Short mmCIF file of C-alpha atoms in Angstrom, two decimals:
data_model
loop_
_atom_site.label_atom_id
_atom_site.label_comp_id
_atom_site.label_asym_id
_atom_site.label_seq_id
_atom_site.Cartn_x
_atom_site.Cartn_y
_atom_site.Cartn_z
CA ALA A 477 0.50 -10.24 12.53
CA GLN A 478 -3.08 -10.06 11.40
CA THR A 479 -4.19 -11.63 8.14
CA VAL A 480 -7.40 -11.54 6.15
CA THR A 481 -8.40 -14.28 3.74
CA GLN A 482 -11.09 -14.29 1.09
CA SER A 483 -11.24 -17.78 -0.39
CA GLN A 484 -13.66 -17.01 -3.22
CA PRO A 485 -11.88 -15.20 -6.07
CA GLU A 486 -15.13 -15.00 -8.05
CA MET A 487 -18.82 -15.28 -7.29
CA SER A 488 -21.90 -14.97 -9.42
CA VAL A 489 -25.52 -14.22 -8.51
CA GLN A 490 -28.76 -13.85 -10.39
CA GLU A 491 -30.40 -10.47 -10.21
CA ALA A 492 -32.83 -10.24 -7.24
CA GLU A 493 -31.25 -13.27 -5.57
CA THR A 494 -29.11 -13.40 -2.43
CA VAL A 495 -25.38 -14.02 -2.32
CA THR A 496 -22.92 -14.45 0.54
CA LEU A 497 -19.24 -13.53 0.33
CA SER A 498 -16.88 -15.19 2.79
CA CYS A 499 -14.04 -13.71 4.80
CA THR A 500 -11.90 -15.15 7.57
CA TYR A 501 -9.24 -13.38 9.56
CA ASP A 502 -6.57 -14.16 12.05
CA THR A 503 -5.72 -12.00 15.03
CA SER A 504 -4.74 -12.29 18.66
CA GLU A 505 -6.47 -9.03 19.51
CA SER A 506 -9.85 -8.82 21.18
CA ASP A 507 -10.83 -5.35 20.02
CA TYR A 508 -10.84 -4.51 16.34
CA TYR A 509 -13.00 -3.43 13.43
CA LEU A 510 -13.99 -5.27 10.30
CA PHE A 511 -15.11 -3.75 7.02
CA TRP A 512 -16.42 -4.63 3.61
CA TYR A 513 -15.40 -2.33 0.78
CA LYS A 514 -16.80 -2.32 -2.73
CA GLN A 515 -14.62 -1.44 -5.71
CA PRO A 516 -16.56 -0.97 -8.97
CA PRO A 517 -14.79 -0.63 -12.33
CA SER A 518 -14.33 3.07 -11.59
CA ARG A 519 -11.73 1.93 -8.99
CA GLN A 520 -13.32 4.02 -6.26
CA MET A 521 -13.19 2.24 -2.89
CA ILE A 522 -16.60 2.51 -1.24
CA LEU A 523 -17.31 1.49 2.33
CA VAL A 524 -20.24 -0.92 2.37
CA ILE A 525 -20.50 -1.90 6.01
CA ARG A 526 -18.47 -2.03 9.21
CA GLN A 527 -18.58 -4.12 12.35
CA GLU A 528 -17.09 -3.42 15.76
CA ALA A 529 -15.76 -6.60 17.35
CA TYR A 530 -17.18 -5.70 20.77
CA LYS A 531 -20.69 -5.63 19.36
CA GLN A 532 -22.45 -8.98 19.21
CA GLN A 533 -25.19 -7.69 16.98
CA ASN A 534 -24.52 -8.09 13.28
CA ALA A 535 -24.33 -4.86 11.29
CA THR A 536 -26.85 -4.15 8.56
CA GLU A 537 -27.04 -1.45 5.90
CA ASN A 538 -30.14 -1.70 3.74
CA ARG A 539 -29.65 -4.79 1.53
CA PHE A 540 -26.24 -5.54 3.02
CA SER A 541 -25.72 -7.47 6.23
CA VAL A 542 -22.91 -9.37 7.87
CA ASN A 543 -22.62 -12.60 9.79
CA PHE A 544 -19.92 -11.92 12.37
CA GLN A 545 -18.66 -15.01 14.19
CA LYS A 546 -15.96 -13.77 16.54
CA ALA A 547 -14.92 -17.13 17.94
CA ALA A 548 -14.62 -18.58 14.45
CA LYS A 549 -12.97 -15.39 13.16
CA SER A 550 -15.41 -15.25 10.31
CA PHE A 551 -17.03 -12.18 8.75
CA SER A 552 -19.28 -12.87 5.77
CA LEU A 553 -21.24 -10.35 3.72
CA LYS A 554 -24.77 -11.09 2.58
CA ILE A 555 -26.26 -9.11 -0.28
CA SER A 556 -30.00 -9.46 -0.60
CA ASP A 557 -32.08 -8.63 -3.67
CA SER A 558 -28.94 -8.32 -5.77
CA GLN A 559 -28.89 -5.54 -8.33
CA LEU A 560 -26.81 -5.04 -11.46
CA GLY A 561 -25.05 -2.16 -9.72
CA ASP A 562 -23.75 -4.53 -7.08
CA ALA A 563 -21.32 -6.04 -9.58
CA ALA A 564 -17.84 -5.14 -8.33
CA MET A 565 -14.81 -6.37 -6.48
CA TYR A 566 -15.49 -6.74 -2.78
CA PHE A 567 -12.76 -6.52 -0.18
CA CYS A 568 -12.88 -7.58 3.43
CA ALA A 569 -10.62 -5.52 5.69
CA TYR A 570 -9.44 -5.57 9.30
CA ARG A 571 -8.30 -2.73 11.49
CA SER A 572 -6.83 -2.96 14.94
CA THR A 573 -8.55 -0.65 17.41
CA TYR A 574 -5.42 1.38 17.98
CA GLN A 575 -3.93 1.32 14.50
CA GLY A 576 -5.89 4.07 12.86
CA GLY A 577 -6.42 3.82 9.14
CA LYS A 578 -3.98 0.93 8.78
CA LEU A 579 -6.37 -1.45 7.12
CA ILE A 580 -5.37 -5.01 6.30
CA PHE A 581 -7.20 -6.20 3.21
CA GLY A 582 -8.12 -9.60 1.87
CA GLN A 583 -7.46 -10.57 -1.72
CA GLY A 584 -10.91 -9.62 -2.93
CA THR A 585 -13.94 -11.39 -4.45
CA GLU A 586 -15.14 -10.44 -7.91
CA LEU A 587 -18.95 -10.45 -7.88
CA SER A 588 -20.87 -10.61 -11.13
CA VAL A 589 -24.64 -10.13 -11.30
CA LYS A 590 -26.58 -11.84 -14.08
CA PRO A 591 -29.75 -10.17 -15.39
CA ASN B 1296 -17.23 18.73 -2.66
CA ALA B 1297 -14.31 16.94 -4.34
CA GLY B 1298 -13.28 14.70 -1.41
CA VAL B 1299 -9.89 13.11 -2.09
CA THR B 1300 -8.24 14.11 -5.36
CA GLN B 1301 -5.26 12.27 -6.84
CA THR B 1302 -3.11 13.33 -9.76
CA PRO B 1303 -2.20 12.03 -12.23
CA LYS B 1304 -4.74 9.28 -12.98
CA PHE B 1305 -2.34 7.41 -15.27
CA GLN B 1306 1.43 7.47 -15.61
CA VAL B 1307 4.05 5.48 -17.49
CA LEU B 1308 7.67 5.63 -16.32
CA LYS B 1309 10.90 4.08 -17.41
CA THR B 1310 12.97 2.19 -14.89
CA GLY B 1311 15.08 4.62 -12.88
CA GLN B 1312 12.88 7.66 -13.45
CA SER B 1313 11.43 9.54 -10.53
CA MET B 1314 8.00 10.99 -10.00
CA THR B 1315 5.65 12.33 -7.34
CA LEU B 1316 2.04 11.33 -6.91
CA GLN B 1317 -0.09 14.12 -5.56
CA CYS B 1318 -3.01 13.83 -3.18
CA ALA B 1319 -5.24 16.52 -1.72
CA GLN B 1320 -8.35 16.36 0.44
CA ASP B 1321 -10.83 19.12 1.11
CA MET B 1322 -12.60 17.59 4.12
CA ASN B 1323 -10.31 19.08 6.75
CA HIS B 1324 -9.15 15.59 7.70
CA ASN B 1325 -6.21 15.08 10.00
CA SER B 1326 -5.00 11.71 8.76
CA MET B 1327 -3.91 10.65 5.30
CA TYR B 1328 -2.69 7.38 3.80
CA TRP B 1329 -1.07 5.89 0.72
CA TYR B 1330 -1.97 2.37 -0.38
CA ARG B 1331 -0.99 0.28 -3.37
CA GLN B 1332 -3.13 -2.36 -5.05
CA ASP B 1333 -1.62 -5.21 -7.04
CA PRO B 1334 -3.54 -7.80 -9.08
CA GLY B 1335 -4.93 -10.61 -6.95
CA MET B 1336 -4.17 -8.73 -3.78
CA GLY B 1337 -5.94 -6.29 -1.61
CA LEU B 1338 -4.61 -2.86 -0.83
CA ARG B 1339 -1.42 -2.62 1.18
CA LEU B 1340 -0.40 0.40 3.22
CA ILE B 1341 2.77 2.18 2.08
CA TYR B 1342 2.95 5.22 4.38
CA TYR B 1343 0.58 7.20 6.49
CA SER B 1344 0.37 10.54 8.24
CA ALA B 1345 -1.68 10.43 11.43
CA SER B 1346 -1.61 14.21 11.69
CA GLU B 1347 0.01 17.18 10.00
CA GLY B 1348 3.74 17.11 10.61
CA THR B 1349 4.02 13.35 11.15
CA THR B 1350 4.61 10.44 8.80
CA ASP B 1351 5.15 6.75 9.46
CA LYS B 1352 5.92 3.62 7.49
CA GLY B 1353 3.25 1.15 6.64
CA GLU B 1354 3.50 -2.42 5.43
CA VAL B 1355 5.47 -1.83 2.18
CA PRO B 1356 7.49 1.43 2.44
CA ASN B 1357 10.66 0.42 0.58
CA GLY B 1358 11.34 2.52 -2.51
CA TYR B 1359 8.98 5.32 -1.49
CA ASN B 1360 9.10 8.59 0.36
CA VAL B 1361 6.27 10.84 1.47
CA SER B 1362 5.71 14.45 2.39
CA ARG B 1363 2.81 15.86 4.36
CA LEU B 1364 3.02 19.31 2.80
CA ASN B 1365 0.17 20.76 4.86
CA LYS B 1366 -3.08 19.52 6.29
CA ARG B 1367 -4.64 19.12 2.84
CA GLU B 1368 -1.82 17.54 0.87
CA PHE B 1369 0.13 14.29 1.14
CA SER B 1370 2.49 13.34 -1.67
CA LEU B 1371 4.18 10.04 -2.52
CA ARG B 1372 7.54 10.05 -4.26
CA LEU B 1373 9.28 7.29 -6.19
CA GLU B 1374 12.95 8.26 -6.37
CA SER B 1375 14.06 5.54 -8.79
CA ALA B 1376 11.12 3.66 -10.21
CA ALA B 1377 11.33 -0.12 -10.61
CA PRO B 1378 9.02 -2.52 -12.50
CA SER B 1379 7.94 -3.97 -9.12
CA GLN B 1380 6.32 -0.61 -8.40
CA THR B 1381 3.85 -1.06 -11.24
CA SER B 1382 0.56 -0.85 -9.38
CA VAL B 1383 -2.54 1.20 -8.70
CA TYR B 1384 -1.94 3.74 -5.95
CA PHE B 1385 -4.68 5.00 -3.68
CA CYS B 1386 -4.65 7.96 -1.37
CA ALA B 1387 -7.10 8.04 1.52
CA SER B 1388 -7.97 10.32 4.39
CA SER B 1389 -9.85 10.16 7.67
CA GLU B 1390 -10.93 12.73 10.17
CA TYR B 1391 -8.98 11.32 13.11
CA TYR B 1392 -6.42 8.55 13.32
CA GLY B 1393 -7.77 5.56 15.17
CA GLY B 1394 -11.03 7.13 16.17
CA VAL B 1395 -13.87 4.82 17.09
CA GLY B 1396 -15.92 6.04 14.20
CA GLU B 1397 -13.01 6.40 11.82
CA LYS B 1398 -14.02 6.19 8.19
CA LEU B 1399 -11.58 6.24 5.31
CA PHE B 1400 -12.34 8.19 2.16
CA PHE B 1401 -10.43 7.05 -0.90
CA GLY B 1402 -9.33 8.83 -4.02
CA SER B 1403 -9.96 7.25 -7.42
CA GLY B 1404 -6.43 5.92 -7.78
CA THR B 1405 -3.37 6.38 -9.99
CA GLN B 1406 -2.47 3.63 -12.45
CA LEU B 1407 1.33 3.55 -12.63
CA SER B 1408 3.31 1.42 -15.07
CA VAL B 1409 7.09 1.15 -14.86
CA LEU B 1410 8.71 -0.27 -17.98
#
């Protein structure tokens, strides 16, 4: 069975600085997808970025980028130029290629942004 | 465009009571999902419906039943609520189950407390 682990329950960053959130996963599959979701206090789950395992190039979305290390089974999220609105719970998630919307989530990292 | 709408947003039940959580999406999506979120844990899949007319168990189905009423609506029923079912429940939908570009859209959640 696949597992996703986020070892940082809480992180803090100064506004305008860069922060990296860690995620590791365990799987025996070769094809899969990885995601980072943001959950602000409103509880809405918002997709931040996704990575296809067959792609070597790291995904980027504006100030958000990932460092995908397939052999190490590591998938970290880097937030550049942090903004107050980035404060939220961040979840790393895994999906098998053939399992549809059956996401497996990590425990989450609470990110606070200091002005 | 409402997206995924869940009702109610908050609910308090006594042990043994029953209730149905409602979910509707207006994006003409084929697939719908029910997740639960517990403190210190990521979301876990309860049930899903890959397409209208089908439902399948997820990771934590015990104590729940679901109904895919039509393409728009997917309800979650607790027949005899237990304190262990105190959680935040999320409904989600996606255009196609397992598609390469599959993207989940989440509702804003239902906070359920079972006393």
